Short mmCIF file of C-alpha atoms in Angstrom, two decimals:
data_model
loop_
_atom_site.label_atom_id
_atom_site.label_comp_id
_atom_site.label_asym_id
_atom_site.label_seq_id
_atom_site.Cartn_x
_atom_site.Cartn_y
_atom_site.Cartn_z
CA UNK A 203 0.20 -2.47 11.88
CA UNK A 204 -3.41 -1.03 11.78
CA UNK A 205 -3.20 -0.31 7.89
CA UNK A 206 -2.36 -4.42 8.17
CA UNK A 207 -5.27 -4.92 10.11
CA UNK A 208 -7.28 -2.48 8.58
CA UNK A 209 -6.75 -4.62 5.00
CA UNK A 210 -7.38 -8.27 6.64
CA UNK A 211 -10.96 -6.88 8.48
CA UNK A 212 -12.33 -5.78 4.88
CA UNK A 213 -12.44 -9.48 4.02
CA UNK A 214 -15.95 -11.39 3.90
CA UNK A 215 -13.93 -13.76 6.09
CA UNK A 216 -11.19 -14.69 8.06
CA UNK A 217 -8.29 -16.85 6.90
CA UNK A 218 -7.99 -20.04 8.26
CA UNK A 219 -4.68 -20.24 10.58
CA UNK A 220 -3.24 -22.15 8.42
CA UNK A 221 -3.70 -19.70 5.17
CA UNK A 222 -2.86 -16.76 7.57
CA UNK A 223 0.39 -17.90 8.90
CA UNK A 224 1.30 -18.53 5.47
CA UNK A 225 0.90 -14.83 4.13
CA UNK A 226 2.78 -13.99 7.20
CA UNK A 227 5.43 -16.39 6.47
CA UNK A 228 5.13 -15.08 2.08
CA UNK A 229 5.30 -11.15 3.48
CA UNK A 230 8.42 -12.44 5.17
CA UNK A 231 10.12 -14.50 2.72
CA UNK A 232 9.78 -11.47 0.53
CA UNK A 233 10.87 -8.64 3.23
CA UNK A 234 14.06 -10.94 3.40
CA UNK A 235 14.96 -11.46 0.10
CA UNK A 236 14.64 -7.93 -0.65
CA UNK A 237 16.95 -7.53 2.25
CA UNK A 238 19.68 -9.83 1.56
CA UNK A 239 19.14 -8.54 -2.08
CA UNK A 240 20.10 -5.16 -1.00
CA UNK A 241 22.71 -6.21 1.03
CA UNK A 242 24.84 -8.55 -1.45
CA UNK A 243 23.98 -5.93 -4.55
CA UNK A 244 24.59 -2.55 -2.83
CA UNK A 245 28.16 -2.13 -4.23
CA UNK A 246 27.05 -2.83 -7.56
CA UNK A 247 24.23 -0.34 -8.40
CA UNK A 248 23.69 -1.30 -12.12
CA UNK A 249 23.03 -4.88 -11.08
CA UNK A 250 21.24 -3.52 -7.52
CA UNK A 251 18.96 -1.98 -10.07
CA UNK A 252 18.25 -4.69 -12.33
CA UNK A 253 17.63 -7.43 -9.35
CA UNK A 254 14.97 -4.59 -7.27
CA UNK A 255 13.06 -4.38 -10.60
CA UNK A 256 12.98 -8.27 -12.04
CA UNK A 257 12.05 -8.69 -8.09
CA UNK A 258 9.34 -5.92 -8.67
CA UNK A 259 8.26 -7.80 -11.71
CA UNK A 260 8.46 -11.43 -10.50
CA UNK A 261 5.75 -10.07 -7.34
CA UNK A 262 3.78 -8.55 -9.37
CA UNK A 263 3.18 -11.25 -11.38
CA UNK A 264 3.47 -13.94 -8.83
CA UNK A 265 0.07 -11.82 -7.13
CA UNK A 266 -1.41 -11.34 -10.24
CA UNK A 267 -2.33 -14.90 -11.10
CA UNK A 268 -1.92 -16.70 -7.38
CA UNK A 269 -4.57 -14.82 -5.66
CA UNK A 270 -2.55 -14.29 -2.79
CA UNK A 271 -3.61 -12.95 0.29
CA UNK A 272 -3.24 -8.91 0.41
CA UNK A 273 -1.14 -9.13 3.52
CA UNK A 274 1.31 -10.91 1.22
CA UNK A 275 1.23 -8.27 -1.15
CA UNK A 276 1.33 -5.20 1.07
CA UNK A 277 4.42 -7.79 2.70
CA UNK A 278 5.95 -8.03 -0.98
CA UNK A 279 5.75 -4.42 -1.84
CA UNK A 280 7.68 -3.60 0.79
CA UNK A 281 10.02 -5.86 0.60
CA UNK A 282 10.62 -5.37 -3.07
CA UNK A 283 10.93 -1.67 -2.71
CA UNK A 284 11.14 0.25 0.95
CA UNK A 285 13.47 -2.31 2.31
CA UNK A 286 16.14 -2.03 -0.75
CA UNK A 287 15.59 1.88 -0.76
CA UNK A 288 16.67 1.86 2.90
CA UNK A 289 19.99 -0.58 3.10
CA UNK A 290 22.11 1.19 1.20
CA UNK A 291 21.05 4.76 3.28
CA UNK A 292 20.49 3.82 6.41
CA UNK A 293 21.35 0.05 7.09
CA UNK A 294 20.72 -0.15 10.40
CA UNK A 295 17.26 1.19 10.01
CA UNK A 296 16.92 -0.91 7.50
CA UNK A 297 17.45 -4.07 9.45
CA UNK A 298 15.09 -2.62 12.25
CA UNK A 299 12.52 -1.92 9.99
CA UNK A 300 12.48 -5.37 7.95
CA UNK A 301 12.22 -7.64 11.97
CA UNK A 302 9.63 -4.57 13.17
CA UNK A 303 7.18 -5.13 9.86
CA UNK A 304 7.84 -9.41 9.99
CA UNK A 305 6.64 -9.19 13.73
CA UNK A 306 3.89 -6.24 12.46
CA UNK A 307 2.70 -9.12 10.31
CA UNK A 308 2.43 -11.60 12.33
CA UNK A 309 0.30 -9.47 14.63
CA UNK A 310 -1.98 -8.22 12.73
CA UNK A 311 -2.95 -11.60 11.88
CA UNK A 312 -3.41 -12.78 15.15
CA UNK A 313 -5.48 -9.55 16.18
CA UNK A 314 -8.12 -9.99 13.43
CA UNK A 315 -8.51 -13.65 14.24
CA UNK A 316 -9.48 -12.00 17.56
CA UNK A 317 -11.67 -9.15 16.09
CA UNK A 318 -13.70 -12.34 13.86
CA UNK A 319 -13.92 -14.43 16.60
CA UNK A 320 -15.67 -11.51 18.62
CA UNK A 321 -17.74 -9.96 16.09
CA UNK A 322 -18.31 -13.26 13.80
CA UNK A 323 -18.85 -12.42 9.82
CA UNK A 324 -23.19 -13.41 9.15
CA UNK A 325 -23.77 -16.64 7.94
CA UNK A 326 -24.65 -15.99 4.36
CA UNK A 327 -22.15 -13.82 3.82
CA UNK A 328 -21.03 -14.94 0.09
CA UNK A 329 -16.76 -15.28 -0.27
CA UNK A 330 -16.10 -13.22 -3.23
CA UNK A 331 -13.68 -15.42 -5.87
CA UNK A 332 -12.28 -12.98 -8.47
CA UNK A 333 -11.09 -14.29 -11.13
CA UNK A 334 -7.71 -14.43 -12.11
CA UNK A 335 -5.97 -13.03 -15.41
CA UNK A 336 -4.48 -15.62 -17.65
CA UNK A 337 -0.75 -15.62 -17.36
CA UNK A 338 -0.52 -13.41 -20.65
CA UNK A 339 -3.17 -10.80 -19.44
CA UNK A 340 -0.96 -10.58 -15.98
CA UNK A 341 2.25 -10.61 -17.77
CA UNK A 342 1.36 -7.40 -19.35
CA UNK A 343 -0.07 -5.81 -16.56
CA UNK A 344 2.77 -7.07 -14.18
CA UNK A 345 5.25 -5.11 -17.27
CA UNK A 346 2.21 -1.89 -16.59
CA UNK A 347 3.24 -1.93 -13.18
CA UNK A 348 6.98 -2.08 -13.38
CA UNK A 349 7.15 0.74 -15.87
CA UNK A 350 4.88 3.09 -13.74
CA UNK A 351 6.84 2.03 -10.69
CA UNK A 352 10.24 1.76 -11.75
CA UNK A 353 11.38 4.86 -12.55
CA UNK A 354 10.36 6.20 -8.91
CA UNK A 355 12.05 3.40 -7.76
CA UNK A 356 15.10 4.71 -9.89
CA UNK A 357 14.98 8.08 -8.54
CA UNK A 358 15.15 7.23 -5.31
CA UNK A 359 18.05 4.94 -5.66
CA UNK A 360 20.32 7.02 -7.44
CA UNK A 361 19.97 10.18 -4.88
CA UNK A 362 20.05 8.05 -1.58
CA UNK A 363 16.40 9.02 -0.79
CA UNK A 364 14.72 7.64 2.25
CA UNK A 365 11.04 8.50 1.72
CA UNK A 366 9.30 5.57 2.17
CA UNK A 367 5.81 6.51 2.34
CA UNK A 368 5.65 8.06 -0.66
CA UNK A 369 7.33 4.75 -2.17
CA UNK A 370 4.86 2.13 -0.50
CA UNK A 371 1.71 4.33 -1.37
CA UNK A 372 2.68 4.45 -5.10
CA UNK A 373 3.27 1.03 -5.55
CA UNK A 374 -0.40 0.11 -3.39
CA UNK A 375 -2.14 2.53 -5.60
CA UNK A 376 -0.28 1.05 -8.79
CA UNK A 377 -1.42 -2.64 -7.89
CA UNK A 378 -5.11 -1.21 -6.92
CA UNK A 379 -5.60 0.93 -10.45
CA UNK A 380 -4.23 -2.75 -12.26
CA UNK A 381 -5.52 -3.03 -15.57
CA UNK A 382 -7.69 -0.07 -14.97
CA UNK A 383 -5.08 2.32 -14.46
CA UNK A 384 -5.65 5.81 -16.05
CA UNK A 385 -6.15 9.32 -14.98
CA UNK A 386 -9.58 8.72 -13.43
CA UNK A 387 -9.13 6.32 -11.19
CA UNK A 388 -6.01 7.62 -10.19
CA UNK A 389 -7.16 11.16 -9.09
CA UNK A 390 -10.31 8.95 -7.55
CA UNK A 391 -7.73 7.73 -4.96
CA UNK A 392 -6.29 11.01 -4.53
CA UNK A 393 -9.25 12.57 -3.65
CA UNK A 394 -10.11 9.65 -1.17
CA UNK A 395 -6.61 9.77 0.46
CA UNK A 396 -6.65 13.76 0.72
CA UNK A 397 -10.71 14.87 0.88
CA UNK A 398 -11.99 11.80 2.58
CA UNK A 399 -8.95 10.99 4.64
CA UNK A 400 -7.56 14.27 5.42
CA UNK A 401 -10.49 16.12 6.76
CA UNK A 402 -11.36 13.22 9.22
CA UNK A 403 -7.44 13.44 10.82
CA UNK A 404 -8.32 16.93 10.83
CA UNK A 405 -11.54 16.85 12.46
CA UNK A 406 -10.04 13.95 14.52
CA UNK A 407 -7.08 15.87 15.50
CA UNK A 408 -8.45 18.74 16.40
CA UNK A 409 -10.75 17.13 18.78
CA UNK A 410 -8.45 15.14 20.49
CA UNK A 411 -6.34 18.72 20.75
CA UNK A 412 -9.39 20.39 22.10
CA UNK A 413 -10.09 17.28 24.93
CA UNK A 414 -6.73 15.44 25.06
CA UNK A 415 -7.96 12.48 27.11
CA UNK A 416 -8.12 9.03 26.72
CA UNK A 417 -11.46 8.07 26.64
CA UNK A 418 -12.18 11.04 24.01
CA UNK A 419 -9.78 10.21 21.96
CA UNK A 420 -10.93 6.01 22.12
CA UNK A 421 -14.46 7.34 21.21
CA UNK A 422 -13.39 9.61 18.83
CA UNK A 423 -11.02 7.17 17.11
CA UNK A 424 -14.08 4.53 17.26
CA UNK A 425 -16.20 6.85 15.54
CA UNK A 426 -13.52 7.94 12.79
CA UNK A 427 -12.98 4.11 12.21
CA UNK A 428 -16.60 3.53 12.02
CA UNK A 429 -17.46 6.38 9.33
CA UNK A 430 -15.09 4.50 7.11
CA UNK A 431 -16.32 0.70 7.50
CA UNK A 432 -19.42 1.17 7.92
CA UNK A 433 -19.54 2.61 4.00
CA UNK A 434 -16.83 0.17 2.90
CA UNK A 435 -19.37 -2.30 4.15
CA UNK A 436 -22.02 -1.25 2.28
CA UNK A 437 -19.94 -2.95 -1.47
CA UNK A 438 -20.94 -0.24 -3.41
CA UNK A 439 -18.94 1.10 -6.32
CA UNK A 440 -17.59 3.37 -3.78
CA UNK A 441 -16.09 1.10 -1.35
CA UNK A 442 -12.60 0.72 -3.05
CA UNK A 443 -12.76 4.96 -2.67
CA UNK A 444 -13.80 4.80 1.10
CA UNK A 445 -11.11 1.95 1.75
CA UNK A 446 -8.22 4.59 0.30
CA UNK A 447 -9.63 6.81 2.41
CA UNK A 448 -9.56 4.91 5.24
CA UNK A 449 -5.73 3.81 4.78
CA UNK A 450 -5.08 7.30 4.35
CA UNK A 451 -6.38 8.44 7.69
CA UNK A 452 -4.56 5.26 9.23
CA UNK A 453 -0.76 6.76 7.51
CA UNK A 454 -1.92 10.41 8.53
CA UNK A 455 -3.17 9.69 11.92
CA UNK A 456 0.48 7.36 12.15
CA UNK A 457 2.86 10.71 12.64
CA UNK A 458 0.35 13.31 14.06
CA UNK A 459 -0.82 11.73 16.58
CA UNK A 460 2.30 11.91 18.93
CA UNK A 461 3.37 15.02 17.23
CA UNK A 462 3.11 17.92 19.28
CA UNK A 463 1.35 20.44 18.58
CA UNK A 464 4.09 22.66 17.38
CA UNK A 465 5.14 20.13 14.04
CA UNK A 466 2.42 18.52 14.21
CA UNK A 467 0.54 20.67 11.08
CA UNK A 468 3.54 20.51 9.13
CA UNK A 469 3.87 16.99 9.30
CA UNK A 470 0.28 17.01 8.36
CA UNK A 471 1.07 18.80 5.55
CA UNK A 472 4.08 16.85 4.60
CA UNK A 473 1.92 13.27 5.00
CA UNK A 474 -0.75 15.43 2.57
CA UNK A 475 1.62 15.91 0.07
CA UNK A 476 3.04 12.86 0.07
CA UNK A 477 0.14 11.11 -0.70
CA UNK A 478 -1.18 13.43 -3.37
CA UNK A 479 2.21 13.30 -5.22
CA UNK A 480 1.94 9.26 -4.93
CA UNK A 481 -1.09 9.04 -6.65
CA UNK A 482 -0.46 12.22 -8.78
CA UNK A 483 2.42 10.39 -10.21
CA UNK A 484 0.87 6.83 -10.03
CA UNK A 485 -2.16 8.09 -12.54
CA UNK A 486 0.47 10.28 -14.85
CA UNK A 487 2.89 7.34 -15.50
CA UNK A 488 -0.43 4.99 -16.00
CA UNK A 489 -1.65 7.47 -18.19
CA UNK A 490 1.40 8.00 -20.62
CA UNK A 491 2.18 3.83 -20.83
CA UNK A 492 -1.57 3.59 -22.14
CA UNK A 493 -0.73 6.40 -24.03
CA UNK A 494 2.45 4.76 -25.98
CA UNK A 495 0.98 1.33 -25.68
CA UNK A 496 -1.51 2.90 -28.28
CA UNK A 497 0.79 4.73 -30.25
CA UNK A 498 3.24 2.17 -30.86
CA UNK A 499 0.54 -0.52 -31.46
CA UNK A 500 -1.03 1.56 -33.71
CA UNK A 501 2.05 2.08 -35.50
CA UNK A 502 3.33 -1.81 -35.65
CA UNK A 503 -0.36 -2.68 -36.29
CA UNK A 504 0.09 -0.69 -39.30
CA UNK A 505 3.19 -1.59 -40.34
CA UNK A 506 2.36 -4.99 -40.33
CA UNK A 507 -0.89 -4.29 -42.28
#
């Protein structure tokens, strides 16, 4: 829920109610078709397989060229691939997870119309309006994205694996490097999920080890908070960077803080890791589908010539 939040308070502005209950009702939809996807297609894992990815591909390029809102996407993601991972594994979790990340949804919504309403956005505060890829540009990055993606996906599938993090973060990093994709951007985010983000749960950590109370840890989690807005506020050519690192403190801070203080540096660790092999494998498969996008149009290109 505060990685939800955290996404609909970096807009300009807030959705209307109407616009907002409908990305709550989109992240839905999609949560339960990729649950009653798993669940029909679970004893057949060739076609399992086939209907996870053409859903992976059909979201991808359904947010490509609607500009829907990103609590639809982060919705569809996880519907398209941490819910199917988890039915066939754990189904009970499974079904826990998908009603826990609909309600999630909802309330995330509902607390940023809150957070607007008491800290209003300034008047002249411009709406950005990107502009959207024709449907051939987004076809081909939507194909990008499944083949970086998919194999992961794959992996997973075929030995039972549960690890849902590392899932979610590789797809979010896969639809945030888009068209761009490459090493450079990719090891960008790393650096901004494990520099940026893991030093401040450190720092933050340690001092609410040091002075476990509440009101230090409500100032200190004010401050943390604030060190990250206030320079994704600033629009720079930084501010995707500093609003990585900001959703990477959020997932960090999500399983340390109630740790104790005996597991609590190894799930550190663990959440560290996680991340950097996300985006470590995120910019590699980029990388080499650039790099045989090339190849192979250089050779047909040829060919043809």
């Amino acid at each position: 829920m505060p990685v939800f939040v955290a996404l609909l308070l970096q807009e300009p502005h807030p959705m209307s109610y109407r616009a907002g209950l409908g990305a709550v009702g989109l992240a839905c939809f999609f949560m339960a078709l990729g649950y009653g996807i798993a669940v029909l297609l679970t004893p057949f894992p060739v076609l399992f397989l086939a209907a996870v990815l053409f859903l992976l591909r059909s979201l991808y390029m359904f947010m490509l060229t609607s500009g829907a809102p990103m609590l639809a996407v982060v919705g569809g993601i996880i519907g398209a691939l941490v819910i199917p991972v988890l039915v066939p594994n754990l189904p009970d979790v499974a079904r826990s997870v998908t009603i826990g990340l609909m309600f999630n949804t909802l309330v995330a919504f509902l607390v940023t119309q809150i957070a607007f309403l008491l800290v209003p956005p300034l008047p002249n505060t411009p709406e950005e309006a990107n502009p959207l890829p024709s449907r051939d540009v987004a076809g081909s990055m939507a194909w990008k994205l499944v083949v970086a993606v998919g194999p992961i996906m794959t992996f997973f599938l075929l030995y039972g694996l549960t690890d849902i993090l590392l899932l979610s973060v590789a797809a979010m990093i896969a639809l945030s490097m888009g068209a761009k994709g490459g090493w450079a951007m990719g090891m960008g985010l790393v650096i901004a999920n494990m520099a940026y983000g893991g030093v401040a749960m450190l720092v933050f950590y340690e001092v609410t080890v040091i002075a476990p109370v509440l009101p230090i840890f409500l100032i200190t989690s004010f401050l943390a908070i604030w060190f990250f807005s206030s320079r994704i506020a600033e629009g720079t050519s930084n501010s995707a960077t500093w609003s990585s690192a900001l959703t990477g403190f959020l997932i960090l801070s999500g399983s340390i803080i109630l740790a104790t203080e005996a597991d609590a540096g190894e799930k550190f660790v663990t959440r560290v890791s996680q991340l950097l092999a996300a985006a470590l494998y995120v910019a590699l498969a980029f990388q080499t589908v650039d790099l045989f996008s090339s190849v192979l149009g250089r050779k047909f290109g040829n060919s043809i010539s």
